[in-house]
Amino acid sequence: MNNQLIDQISSTSKTALLTIYAHSIESQSEQPILSDPTAVELTKALSEPFSRSEVRLFKKLADHKLNRQLVYHIALRAKKYDSYADSFVKDHPDGTIINLGCGLDARYHRLTQKPKLFLDIDLEPMIAIKRELVEQTKEYRMIGQSIFDSAWLEEVLHLEGPKLFIAEGLFMYLSPDELNPWLIRLADDFSGSYLLFETVVEKYTRGFNKKMVEFKLRKEFGVSGDVSYHFGLKQSDDLESLSPHFKLIEDWSYFDENHPKVGLLNLMGKIKSLRYVQWTVFYRIE
């Protein structure tokens, strides 16, 4: 693994490393929530250079030291998003799946139903690492660009069939000043497509609550730099006010799974204010 590439990863992109390690850790547990052998192989390749790094997050990951509830949350989220993707391919075999801010996620390899085309999109330093570890094919491609770059979006616009845009653990880190116009463009240009993304409640993007998020990211996860929550929703159907083309299909929280590994924390999901702290929304673009 090229250490220079690792050093180029932005602070926000480093949060994606938590995801791939959570997948790997859970895959190797008893009765795993998620089976992700590709994640296990990727973390094996990463852990050696990470163990030699002075970055606290990297050392933590190399030792597989992650909060178990975080691991369960990320694994349940991935499994649910995989099911959305599988259903999309079943209903739209000519469609394209776009995995936004993909990090090192191995979703394409986990899917039981393969789409006509699957695109992984992330900033170039992350994609450069992924290209060293994962092989591209005609049906599976990696693009090293910001989601706000117009080049890849123009390319996708001219592809036949509906699209499923997935943003798992991404939008909350983006500025609303950039993201909202991008979402409006998506709604205007991609009729018949779908948008699946994780969000946080809007109050965690400002004031004292925002400071608490930043403290947790630094203290518990070892993420440094200017990483914080910037974008959130007050309600699941907020995007319907942003554009009339967005129509909420459903929302989902990992508490909804009532998984035994989550234990007594499942009771939190019965309290509306706690269920809607960090959750998922699924939209159709009409």
PDB file of C-alpha atoms in Angstrom:
ATOM      1  CA  MET A   1       0.000   0.000   0.000  1.00  0.00           C
ATOM      2  CA  ASN A   2       1.298   3.444  -1.004  1.00  0.00           C
ATOM      3  CA  ASN A   3       1.666   5.467   2.210  1.00  0.00           C
ATOM      4  CA  GLN A   4       1.723   8.697   0.228  1.00  0.00           C
ATOM      5  CA  LEU A   5      -1.809   7.991  -0.953  1.00  0.00           C
ATOM      6  CA  ILE A   6      -2.942   7.384   2.621  1.00  0.00           C
ATOM      7  CA  ASP A   7      -1.433  10.705   3.709  1.00  0.00           C
ATOM      8  CA  GLN A   8      -3.471  12.525   1.046  1.00  0.00           C
ATOM      9  CA  ILE A   9      -6.853  11.399   2.399  1.00  0.00           C
ATOM     10  CA  SER A  10      -8.870  14.368   3.689  1.00  0.00           C
ATOM     11  CA  SER A  11     -10.138  14.488   7.265  1.00  0.00           C
ATOM     12  CA  THR A  12     -13.724  13.938   6.120  1.00  0.00           C
ATOM     13  CA  SER A  13     -12.728  11.017   3.886  1.00  0.00           C
ATOM     14  CA  LYS A  14     -11.120   9.336   6.880  1.00  0.00           C
ATOM     15  CA  THR A  15     -14.600   8.782   8.340  1.00  0.00           C
ATOM     16  CA  ALA A  16     -15.154   6.294   5.487  1.00  0.00           C
ATOM     17  CA  LEU A  17     -12.363   4.154   6.923  1.00  0.00           C
ATOM     18  CA  LEU A  18     -14.520   3.616  10.010  1.00  0.00           C
ATOM     19  CA  THR A  19     -17.107   2.086   7.693  1.00  0.00           C
ATOM     20  CA  ILE A  20     -14.858  -0.458   5.982  1.00  0.00           C
ATOM     21  CA  TYR A  21     -13.333  -1.525   9.310  1.00  0.00           C
ATOM     22  CA  ALA A  22     -16.785  -1.885  10.880  1.00  0.00           C
ATOM     23  CA  HIS A  23     -17.778  -4.149   7.983  1.00  0.00           C
ATOM     24  CA  SER A  24     -14.626  -6.215   8.452  1.00  0.00           C
ATOM     25  CA  ILE A  25     -14.966  -6.507  12.233  1.00  0.00           C
ATOM     26  CA  GLU A  26     -18.625  -7.532  12.050  1.00  0.00           C
ATOM     27  CA  SER A  27     -17.991  -9.999   9.222  1.00  0.00           C
ATOM     28  CA  GLN A  28     -15.545 -11.864  11.466  1.00  0.00           C
ATOM     29  CA  SER A  29     -17.865 -11.945  14.491  1.00  0.00           C
ATOM     30  CA  GLU A  30     -20.193 -14.737  15.569  1.00  0.00           C
ATOM     31  CA  GLN A  31     -23.485 -14.699  13.645  1.00  0.00           C
ATOM     32  CA  PRO A  32     -22.489 -11.588  11.703  1.00  0.00           C
ATOM     33  CA  ILE A  33     -25.056  -8.987  10.705  1.00  0.00           C
ATOM     34  CA  LEU A  34     -23.163  -8.445   7.461  1.00  0.00           C
ATOM     35  CA  SER A  35     -21.015 -10.800   5.394  1.00  0.00           C
ATOM     36  CA  ASP A  36     -18.331  -8.773   3.618  1.00  0.00           C
ATOM     37  CA  PRO A  37     -15.258 -10.862   2.741  1.00  0.00           C
ATOM     38  CA  THR A  38     -13.950  -8.086   0.500  1.00  0.00           C
ATOM     39  CA  ALA A  39     -13.868  -5.724   3.485  1.00  0.00           C
ATOM     40  CA  VAL A  40     -11.853  -8.297   5.439  1.00  0.00           C
ATOM     41  CA  GLU A  41      -9.287  -8.484   2.638  1.00  0.00           C
ATOM     42  CA  LEU A  42      -9.084  -4.700   2.268  1.00  0.00           C
ATOM     43  CA  THR A  43      -8.503  -4.107   5.974  1.00  0.00           C
ATOM     44  CA  LYS A  44      -5.756  -6.738   5.995  1.00  0.00           C
ATOM     45  CA  ALA A  45      -3.971  -4.705   3.329  1.00  0.00           C
ATOM     46  CA  LEU A  46      -4.510  -1.439   5.208  1.00  0.00           C
ATOM     47  CA  SER A  47      -3.708  -2.503   8.754  1.00  0.00           C
ATOM     48  CA  GLU A  48       0.040  -2.952   8.240  1.00  0.00           C
ATOM     49  CA  PRO A  49       0.706   0.644   7.069  1.00  0.00           C
ATOM     50  CA  PHE A  50      -1.889   1.953   9.532  1.00  0.00           C
ATOM     51  CA  SER A  51      -0.082   0.278  12.439  1.00  0.00           C
ATOM     52  CA  ARG A  52       3.079   2.221  11.574  1.00  0.00           C
ATOM     53  CA  SER A  53       1.260   5.537  11.263  1.00  0.00           C
ATOM     54  CA  GLU A  54       1.364   8.350  13.823  1.00  0.00           C
ATOM     55  CA  VAL A  55      -2.306   9.138  13.101  1.00  0.00           C
ATOM     56  CA  ARG A  56      -4.393   8.075  16.113  1.00  0.00           C
ATOM     57  CA  LEU A  57      -7.363   7.001  13.995  1.00  0.00           C
ATOM     58  CA  PHE A  58      -5.181   4.740  11.844  1.00  0.00           C
ATOM     59  CA  LYS A  59      -3.635   3.059  14.878  1.00  0.00           C
ATOM     60  CA  LYS A  60      -7.098   2.564  16.358  1.00  0.00           C
ATOM     61  CA  LEU A  61      -8.323   0.939  13.157  1.00  0.00           C
ATOM     62  CA  ALA A  62      -5.255  -1.283  12.809  1.00  0.00           C
ATOM     63  CA  ASP A  63      -6.028  -2.640  16.299  1.00  0.00           C
ATOM     64  CA  HIS A  64      -9.709  -3.126  15.317  1.00  0.00           C
ATOM     65  CA  LYS A  65     -10.723  -0.911  18.242  1.00  0.00           C
ATOM     66  CA  LEU A  66     -14.174   0.383  17.404  1.00  0.00           C
ATOM     67  CA  ASN A  67     -17.203   0.853  19.618  1.00  0.00           C
ATOM     68  CA  ARG A  68     -19.383  -2.232  19.207  1.00  0.00           C
ATOM     69  CA  GLN A  69     -22.618  -0.250  18.901  1.00  0.00           C
ATOM     70  CA  LEU A  70     -21.023   1.788  16.121  1.00  0.00           C
ATOM     71  CA  VAL A  71     -20.057  -1.454  14.359  1.00  0.00           C
ATOM     72  CA  TYR A  72     -23.620  -2.777  14.651  1.00  0.00           C
ATOM     73  CA  HIS A  73     -25.086   0.506  13.404  1.00  0.00           C
ATOM     74  CA  ILE A  74     -22.814   0.615  10.350  1.00  0.00           C
ATOM     75  CA  ALA A  75     -23.345  -3.087   9.565  1.00  0.00           C
ATOM     76  CA  LEU A  76     -27.138  -2.839   9.833  1.00  0.00           C
ATOM     77  CA  ARG A  77     -27.095   0.289   7.667  1.00  0.00           C
ATOM     78  CA  ALA A  78     -24.992  -1.408   4.985  1.00  0.00           C
ATOM     79  CA  LYS A  79     -27.234  -4.473   4.947  1.00  0.00           C
ATOM     80  CA  LYS A  80     -30.333  -2.309   4.548  1.00  0.00           C
ATOM     81  CA  TYR A  81     -28.781  -0.218   1.772  1.00  0.00           C
ATOM     82  CA  ASP A  82     -27.728  -3.422   0.017  1.00  0.00           C
ATOM     83  CA  SER A  83     -31.357  -4.575   0.114  1.00  0.00           C
ATOM     84  CA  TYR A  84     -32.491  -1.283  -1.450  1.00  0.00           C
ATOM     85  CA  ALA A  85     -29.885  -1.733  -4.181  1.00  0.00           C
ATOM     86  CA  ASP A  86     -30.855  -5.366  -4.819  1.00  0.00           C
ATOM     87  CA  SER A  87     -34.525  -4.378  -5.109  1.00  0.00           C
ATOM     88  CA  PHE A  88     -33.634  -1.575  -7.510  1.00  0.00           C
ATOM     89  CA  VAL A  89     -31.726  -3.960  -9.801  1.00  0.00           C
ATOM     90  CA  LYS A  90     -34.552  -6.490  -9.695  1.00  0.00           C
ATOM     91  CA  ASP A  91     -37.068  -3.815 -10.756  1.00  0.00           C
ATOM     92  CA  HIS A  92     -34.710  -1.972 -13.129  1.00  0.00           C
ATOM     93  CA  PRO A  93     -32.152  -4.387 -14.668  1.00  0.00           C
ATOM     94  CA  ASP A  94     -31.173  -1.669 -17.161  1.00  0.00           C
ATOM     95  CA  GLY A  95     -30.462   0.844 -14.385  1.00  0.00           C
ATOM     96  CA  THR A  96     -27.295   2.350 -12.933  1.00  0.00           C
ATOM     97  CA  ILE A  97     -26.281   2.542  -9.272  1.00  0.00           C
ATOM     98  CA  ILE A  98     -24.125   5.478  -8.201  1.00  0.00           C
ATOM     99  CA  ASN A  99     -22.398   5.047  -4.823  1.00  0.00           C
ATOM    100  CA  LEU A 100     -21.580   8.632  -3.728  1.00  0.00           C
ATOM    101  CA  GLY A 101     -18.686   9.195  -1.334  1.00  0.00           C
ATOM    102  CA  CYS A 102     -18.084   5.463  -1.539  1.00  0.00           C
ATOM    103  CA  GLY A 103     -14.847   5.300   0.435  1.00  0.00           C
ATOM    104  CA  LEU A 104     -13.585   1.715   0.333  1.00  0.00           C
ATOM    105  CA  ASP A 105     -17.073   0.243   0.597  1.00  0.00           C
ATOM    106  CA  ALA A 106     -17.473  -3.068  -1.268  1.00  0.00           C
ATOM    107  CA  ARG A 107     -21.202  -2.770  -1.976  1.00  0.00           C
ATOM    108  CA  TYR A 108     -20.916  -3.897  -5.596  1.00  0.00           C
ATOM    109  CA  HIS A 109     -19.298  -7.153  -4.489  1.00  0.00           C
ATOM    110  CA  ARG A 110     -21.954  -7.762  -1.815  1.00  0.00           C
ATOM    111  CA  LEU A 111     -24.970  -7.377  -4.094  1.00  0.00           C
ATOM    112  CA  THR A 112     -26.834 -10.529  -5.047  1.00  0.00           C
ATOM    113  CA  GLN A 113     -28.243  -8.685  -8.063  1.00  0.00           C
ATOM    114  CA  LYS A 114     -25.636  -6.907 -10.205  1.00  0.00           C
ATOM    115  CA  PRO A 115     -26.739  -3.759 -12.050  1.00  0.00           C
ATOM    116  CA  LYS A 116     -25.952  -3.006 -15.669  1.00  0.00           C
ATOM    117  CA  LEU A 117     -23.481  -0.416 -14.381  1.00  0.00           C
ATOM    118  CA  PHE A 118     -22.240   0.402 -10.875  1.00  0.00           C
ATOM    119  CA  LEU A 119     -20.221   3.577 -10.257  1.00  0.00           C
ATOM    120  CA  ASP A 120     -18.162   4.255  -7.141  1.00  0.00           C
ATOM    121  CA  ILE A 121     -17.485   7.981  -6.743  1.00  0.00           C
ATOM    122  CA  ASP A 122     -15.164   9.643  -4.248  1.00  0.00           C
ATOM    123  CA  LEU A 123     -12.305  12.124  -4.134  1.00  0.00           C
ATOM    124  CA  GLU A 124      -9.235  11.049  -6.094  1.00  0.00           C
ATOM    125  CA  PRO A 125      -6.964  10.145  -3.120  1.00  0.00           C
ATOM    126  CA  MET A 126      -9.544   7.640  -1.847  1.00  0.00           C
ATOM    127  CA  ILE A 127     -10.254   6.244  -5.297  1.00  0.00           C
ATOM    128  CA  ALA A 128      -6.506   5.916  -5.972  1.00  0.00           C
ATOM    129  CA  ILE A 129      -6.224   3.675  -2.893  1.00  0.00           C
ATOM    130  CA  LYS A 130      -9.262   1.689  -3.961  1.00  0.00           C
ATOM    131  CA  ARG A 131      -7.847   1.146  -7.444  1.00  0.00           C
ATOM    132  CA  GLU A 132      -4.761  -0.455  -5.856  1.00  0.00           C
ATOM    133  CA  LEU A 133      -6.944  -2.879  -3.933  1.00  0.00           C
ATOM    134  CA  VAL A 134      -9.995  -3.549  -6.128  1.00  0.00           C
ATOM    135  CA  GLU A 135     -10.233  -4.442  -9.800  1.00  0.00           C
ATOM    136  CA  GLN A 136     -12.457  -2.447 -12.150  1.00  0.00           C
ATOM    137  CA  THR A 137     -14.600  -4.130 -14.818  1.00  0.00           C
ATOM    138  CA  LYS A 138     -16.871  -2.984 -17.617  1.00  0.00           C
ATOM    139  CA  GLU A 139     -19.828  -3.160 -15.225  1.00  0.00           C
ATOM    140  CA  TYR A 140     -18.022  -1.732 -12.182  1.00  0.00           C
ATOM    141  CA  ARG A 141     -16.114   1.540 -12.431  1.00  0.00           C
ATOM    142  CA  MET A 142     -14.477   3.988 -10.031  1.00  0.00           C
ATOM    143  CA  ILE A 143     -14.445   7.747 -10.576  1.00  0.00           C
ATOM    144  CA  GLY A 144     -12.088  10.007  -8.622  1.00  0.00           C
ATOM    145  CA  GLN A 145     -14.060  13.246  -8.494  1.00  0.00           C
ATOM    146  CA  SER A 146     -16.061  15.317  -6.042  1.00  0.00           C
ATOM    147  CA  ILE A 147     -19.785  14.630  -6.225  1.00  0.00           C
ATOM    148  CA  PHE A 148     -20.114  18.321  -7.181  1.00  0.00           C
ATOM    149  CA  ASP A 149     -17.970  17.953 -10.307  1.00  0.00           C
ATOM    150  CA  SER A 150     -20.234  18.200 -13.332  1.00  0.00           C
ATOM    151  CA  ALA A 151     -18.230  15.865 -15.617  1.00  0.00           C
ATOM    152  CA  TRP A 152     -19.357  12.556 -14.130  1.00  0.00           C
ATOM    153  CA  LEU A 153     -22.932  13.780 -13.611  1.00  0.00           C
ATOM    154  CA  GLU A 154     -23.187  14.744 -17.295  1.00  0.00           C
ATOM    155  CA  GLU A 155     -21.942  11.273 -18.209  1.00  0.00           C
ATOM    156  CA  VAL A 156     -24.541   9.604 -16.000  1.00  0.00           C
ATOM    157  CA  LEU A 157     -27.278  11.869 -17.349  1.00  0.00           C
ATOM    158  CA  HIS A 158     -26.837  10.376 -20.827  1.00  0.00           C
ATOM    159  CA  LEU A 159     -26.999   6.750 -19.668  1.00  0.00           C
ATOM    160  CA  GLU A 160     -30.201   4.864 -20.411  1.00  0.00           C
ATOM    161  CA  GLY A 161     -32.474   3.644 -17.650  1.00  0.00           C
ATOM    162  CA  PRO A 162     -33.211   4.921 -14.141  1.00  0.00           C
ATOM    163  CA  LYS A 163     -30.505   5.634 -11.574  1.00  0.00           C
ATOM    164  CA  LEU A 164     -30.191   4.923  -7.877  1.00  0.00           C
ATOM    165  CA  PHE A 165     -28.035   7.500  -6.096  1.00  0.00           C
ATOM    166  CA  ILE A 166     -26.763   6.243  -2.730  1.00  0.00           C
ATOM    167  CA  ALA A 167     -25.129   8.515  -0.150  1.00  0.00           C
ATOM    168  CA  GLU A 168     -24.346   6.447   2.929  1.00  0.00           C
ATOM    169  CA  GLY A 169     -22.758   8.569   5.658  1.00  0.00           C
ATOM    170  CA  LEU A 170     -21.913  11.488   3.347  1.00  0.00           C
ATOM    171  CA  PHE A 171     -24.428  14.312   3.104  1.00  0.00           C
ATOM    172  CA  MET A 172     -24.190  15.400   6.752  1.00  0.00           C
ATOM    173  CA  TYR A 173     -20.554  16.413   6.195  1.00  0.00           C
ATOM    174  CA  LEU A 174     -21.363  18.646   3.193  1.00  0.00           C
ATOM    175  CA  SER A 175     -22.266  22.329   3.086  1.00  0.00           C
ATOM    176  CA  PRO A 176     -25.969  23.040   2.373  1.00  0.00           C
ATOM    177  CA  ASP A 177     -24.817  25.928   0.151  1.00  0.00           C
ATOM    178  CA  GLU A 178     -23.266  23.342  -2.183  1.00  0.00           C
ATOM    179  CA  LEU A 179     -25.528  20.365  -1.561  1.00  0.00           C
ATOM    180  CA  ASN A 180     -28.960  22.002  -1.939  1.00  0.00           C
ATOM    181  CA  PRO A 181     -28.342  23.329  -5.483  1.00  0.00           C
ATOM    182  CA  TRP A 182     -26.871  19.944  -6.410  1.00  0.00           C
ATOM    183  CA  LEU A 183     -29.986  18.188  -5.086  1.00  0.00           C
ATOM    184  CA  ILE A 184     -32.237  20.546  -7.048  1.00  0.00           C
ATOM    185  CA  ARG A 185     -30.289  19.735 -10.216  1.00  0.00           C
ATOM    186  CA  LEU A 186     -30.657  16.032  -9.467  1.00  0.00           C
ATOM    187  CA  ALA A 187     -34.407  16.465  -9.100  1.00  0.00           C
ATOM    188  CA  ASP A 188     -34.661  18.468 -12.331  1.00  0.00           C
ATOM    189  CA  ASP A 189     -32.534  16.156 -14.502  1.00  0.00           C
ATOM    190  CA  PHE A 190     -33.153  12.601 -13.273  1.00  0.00           C
ATOM    191  CA  SER A 191     -36.872  11.953 -13.490  1.00  0.00           C
ATOM    192  CA  GLY A 192     -37.714   8.319 -12.728  1.00  0.00           C
ATOM    193  CA  SER A 193     -34.619   7.833 -10.584  1.00  0.00           C
ATOM    194  CA  TYR A 194     -34.121   7.374  -6.831  1.00  0.00           C
ATOM    195  CA  LEU A 195     -32.125   8.925  -4.008  1.00  0.00           C
ATOM    196  CA  LEU A 196     -31.182   7.033  -0.841  1.00  0.00           C
ATOM    197  CA  PHE A 197     -29.218   8.789   1.866  1.00  0.00           C
ATOM    198  CA  GLU A 198     -28.470   8.953   5.549  1.00  0.00           C
ATOM    199  CA  THR A 199     -29.190  12.175   7.375  1.00  0.00           C
ATOM    200  CA  VAL A 200     -28.991  13.686  10.840  1.00  0.00           C
ATOM    201  CA  VAL A 201     -31.516  15.898  12.551  1.00  0.00           C
ATOM    202  CA  GLU A 202     -30.879  19.518  11.613  1.00  0.00           C
ATOM    203  CA  LYS A 203     -30.269  20.720  15.180  1.00  0.00           C
ATOM    204  CA  TYR A 204     -26.951  18.810  15.213  1.00  0.00           C
ATOM    205  CA  THR A 205     -25.611  21.095  12.487  1.00  0.00           C
ATOM    206  CA  ARG A 206     -25.577  24.227  14.656  1.00  0.00           C
ATOM    207  CA  GLY A 207     -24.795  25.606  18.093  1.00  0.00           C
ATOM    208  CA  PHE A 208     -23.971  23.474  21.121  1.00  0.00           C
ATOM    209  CA  ASN A 209     -25.191  20.238  19.496  1.00  0.00           C
ATOM    210  CA  LYS A 210     -22.770  20.754  16.610  1.00  0.00           C
ATOM    211  CA  LYS A 211     -19.925  21.258  19.087  1.00  0.00           C
ATOM    212  CA  MET A 212     -20.887  17.974  20.786  1.00  0.00           C
ATOM    213  CA  VAL A 213     -20.671  16.164  17.438  1.00  0.00           C
ATOM    214  CA  GLU A 214     -17.242  17.635  16.772  1.00  0.00           C
ATOM    215  CA  PHE A 215     -16.031  16.631  20.242  1.00  0.00           C
ATOM    216  CA  LYS A 216     -17.246  13.053  19.738  1.00  0.00           C
ATOM    217  CA  LEU A 217     -15.624  12.770  16.303  1.00  0.00           C
ATOM    218  CA  ARG A 218     -12.301  13.848  17.735  1.00  0.00           C
ATOM    219  CA  LYS A 219     -12.328  12.098  21.107  1.00  0.00           C
ATOM    220  CA  GLU A 220     -14.093   8.813  20.331  1.00  0.00           C
ATOM    221  CA  PHE A 221     -13.223   8.273  16.672  1.00  0.00           C
ATOM    222  CA  GLY A 222      -9.888  10.085  16.483  1.00  0.00           C
ATOM    223  CA  VAL A 223     -10.960  12.130  13.454  1.00  0.00           C
ATOM    224  CA  SER A 224      -9.028  15.382  13.302  1.00  0.00           C
ATOM    225  CA  GLY A 225      -9.353  18.525  11.198  1.00  0.00           C
ATOM    226  CA  ASP A 226     -12.546  20.431  10.407  1.00  0.00           C
ATOM    227  CA  VAL A 227     -14.876  17.427  10.220  1.00  0.00           C
ATOM    228  CA  SER A 228     -18.370  18.288  11.418  1.00  0.00           C
ATOM    229  CA  TYR A 229     -22.070  17.971  10.574  1.00  0.00           C
ATOM    230  CA  HIS A 230     -23.286  20.716   8.241  1.00  0.00           C
ATOM    231  CA  PHE A 231     -26.380  19.316   6.511  1.00  0.00           C
ATOM    232  CA  GLY A 232     -29.441  17.806   8.150  1.00  0.00           C
ATOM    233  CA  LEU A 233     -33.217  17.484   7.947  1.00  0.00           C
ATOM    234  CA  LYS A 234     -35.932  18.466  10.388  1.00  0.00           C
ATOM    235  CA  GLN A 235     -38.306  15.857   8.949  1.00  0.00           C
ATOM    236  CA  SER A 236     -37.947  12.980   6.523  1.00  0.00           C
ATOM    237  CA  ASP A 237     -39.950  14.704   3.781  1.00  0.00           C
ATOM    238  CA  ASP A 238     -37.985  17.989   3.832  1.00  0.00           C
ATOM    239  CA  LEU A 239     -36.683  17.508   0.286  1.00  0.00           C
ATOM    240  CA  GLU A 240     -40.246  17.765  -1.007  1.00  0.00           C
ATOM    241  CA  SER A 241     -40.045  21.453  -0.067  1.00  0.00           C
ATOM    242  CA  LEU A 242     -36.672  21.798  -1.789  1.00  0.00           C
ATOM    243  CA  SER A 243     -38.068  20.499  -5.098  1.00  0.00           C
ATOM    244  CA  PRO A 244     -41.572  19.315  -6.097  1.00  0.00           C
ATOM    245  CA  HIS A 245     -39.917  16.448  -7.998  1.00  0.00           C
ATOM    246  CA  PHE A 246     -38.774  14.743  -4.773  1.00  0.00           C
ATOM    247  CA  LYS A 247     -41.324  12.338  -3.288  1.00  0.00           C
ATOM    248  CA  LEU A 248     -40.545  10.513  -0.037  1.00  0.00           C
ATOM    249  CA  ILE A 249     -41.113   6.766  -0.307  1.00  0.00           C
ATOM    250  CA  GLU A 250     -40.097   5.804   3.235  1.00  0.00           C
ATOM    251  CA  ASP A 251     -37.632   6.352   6.014  1.00  0.00           C
ATOM    252  CA  TRP A 252     -35.645   3.843   8.055  1.00  0.00           C
ATOM    253  CA  SER A 253     -33.665   3.720  11.286  1.00  0.00           C
ATOM    254  CA  TYR A 254     -31.364   0.934  12.350  1.00  0.00           C
ATOM    255  CA  PHE A 255     -33.533   0.638  15.465  1.00  0.00           C
ATOM    256  CA  ASP A 256     -36.286  -0.618  13.123  1.00  0.00           C
ATOM    257  CA  GLU A 257     -34.397  -3.886  12.720  1.00  0.00           C
ATOM    258  CA  ASN A 258     -34.704  -4.654  16.452  1.00  0.00           C
ATOM    259  CA  HIS A 259     -31.564  -6.733  16.093  1.00  0.00           C
ATOM    260  CA  PRO A 260     -30.575  -8.752  19.197  1.00  0.00           C
ATOM    261  CA  LYS A 261     -26.962  -7.532  19.004  1.00  0.00           C
ATOM    262  CA  VAL A 262     -28.143  -3.969  19.609  1.00  0.00           C
ATOM    263  CA  GLY A 263     -29.694  -5.165  22.874  1.00  0.00           C
ATOM    264  CA  LEU A 264     -31.467  -2.760  25.201  1.00  0.00           C
ATOM    265  CA  LEU A 265     -30.583   0.196  22.966  1.00  0.00           C
ATOM    266  CA  ASN A 266     -33.393  -1.014  20.692  1.00  0.00           C
ATOM    267  CA  LEU A 267     -35.758   0.584  23.202  1.00  0.00           C
ATOM    268  CA  MET A 268     -34.419   3.990  22.145  1.00  0.00           C
ATOM    269  CA  GLY A 269     -35.984   3.499  18.738  1.00  0.00           C
ATOM    270  CA  LYS A 270     -39.435   3.583  20.286  1.00  0.00           C
ATOM    271  CA  ILE A 271     -38.852   7.230  21.246  1.00  0.00           C
ATOM    272  CA  LYS A 272     -39.471   9.400  18.191  1.00  0.00           C
ATOM    273  CA  SER A 273     -36.953  12.076  19.144  1.00  0.00           C
ATOM    274  CA  LEU A 274     -34.213   9.419  19.410  1.00  0.00           C
ATOM    275  CA  ARG A 275     -35.226   7.443  16.320  1.00  0.00           C
ATOM    276  CA  TYR A 276     -34.843  10.592  14.255  1.00  0.00           C
ATOM    277  CA  VAL A 277     -31.353  11.620  15.347  1.00  0.00           C
ATOM    278  CA  GLN A 278     -29.560   9.769  12.551  1.00  0.00           C
ATOM    279  CA  TRP A 279     -31.667   7.908  10.031  1.00  0.00           C
ATOM    280  CA  THR A 280     -32.207   7.112   6.339  1.00  0.00           C
ATOM    281  CA  VAL A 281     -34.617   8.538   3.771  1.00  0.00           C
ATOM    282  CA  PHE A 282     -35.553   7.034   0.409  1.00  0.00           C
ATOM    283  CA  TYR A 283     -36.925   9.284  -2.336  1.00  0.00           C
ATOM    284  CA  ARG A 284     -38.282   8.867  -5.834  1.00  0.00           C
ATOM    285  CA  ILE A 285     -37.631  11.640  -8.344  1.00  0.00           C
ATOM    286  CA  GLU A 286     -40.810  12.330 -10.300  1.00  0.00           C
TER     287      GLU A 286
END
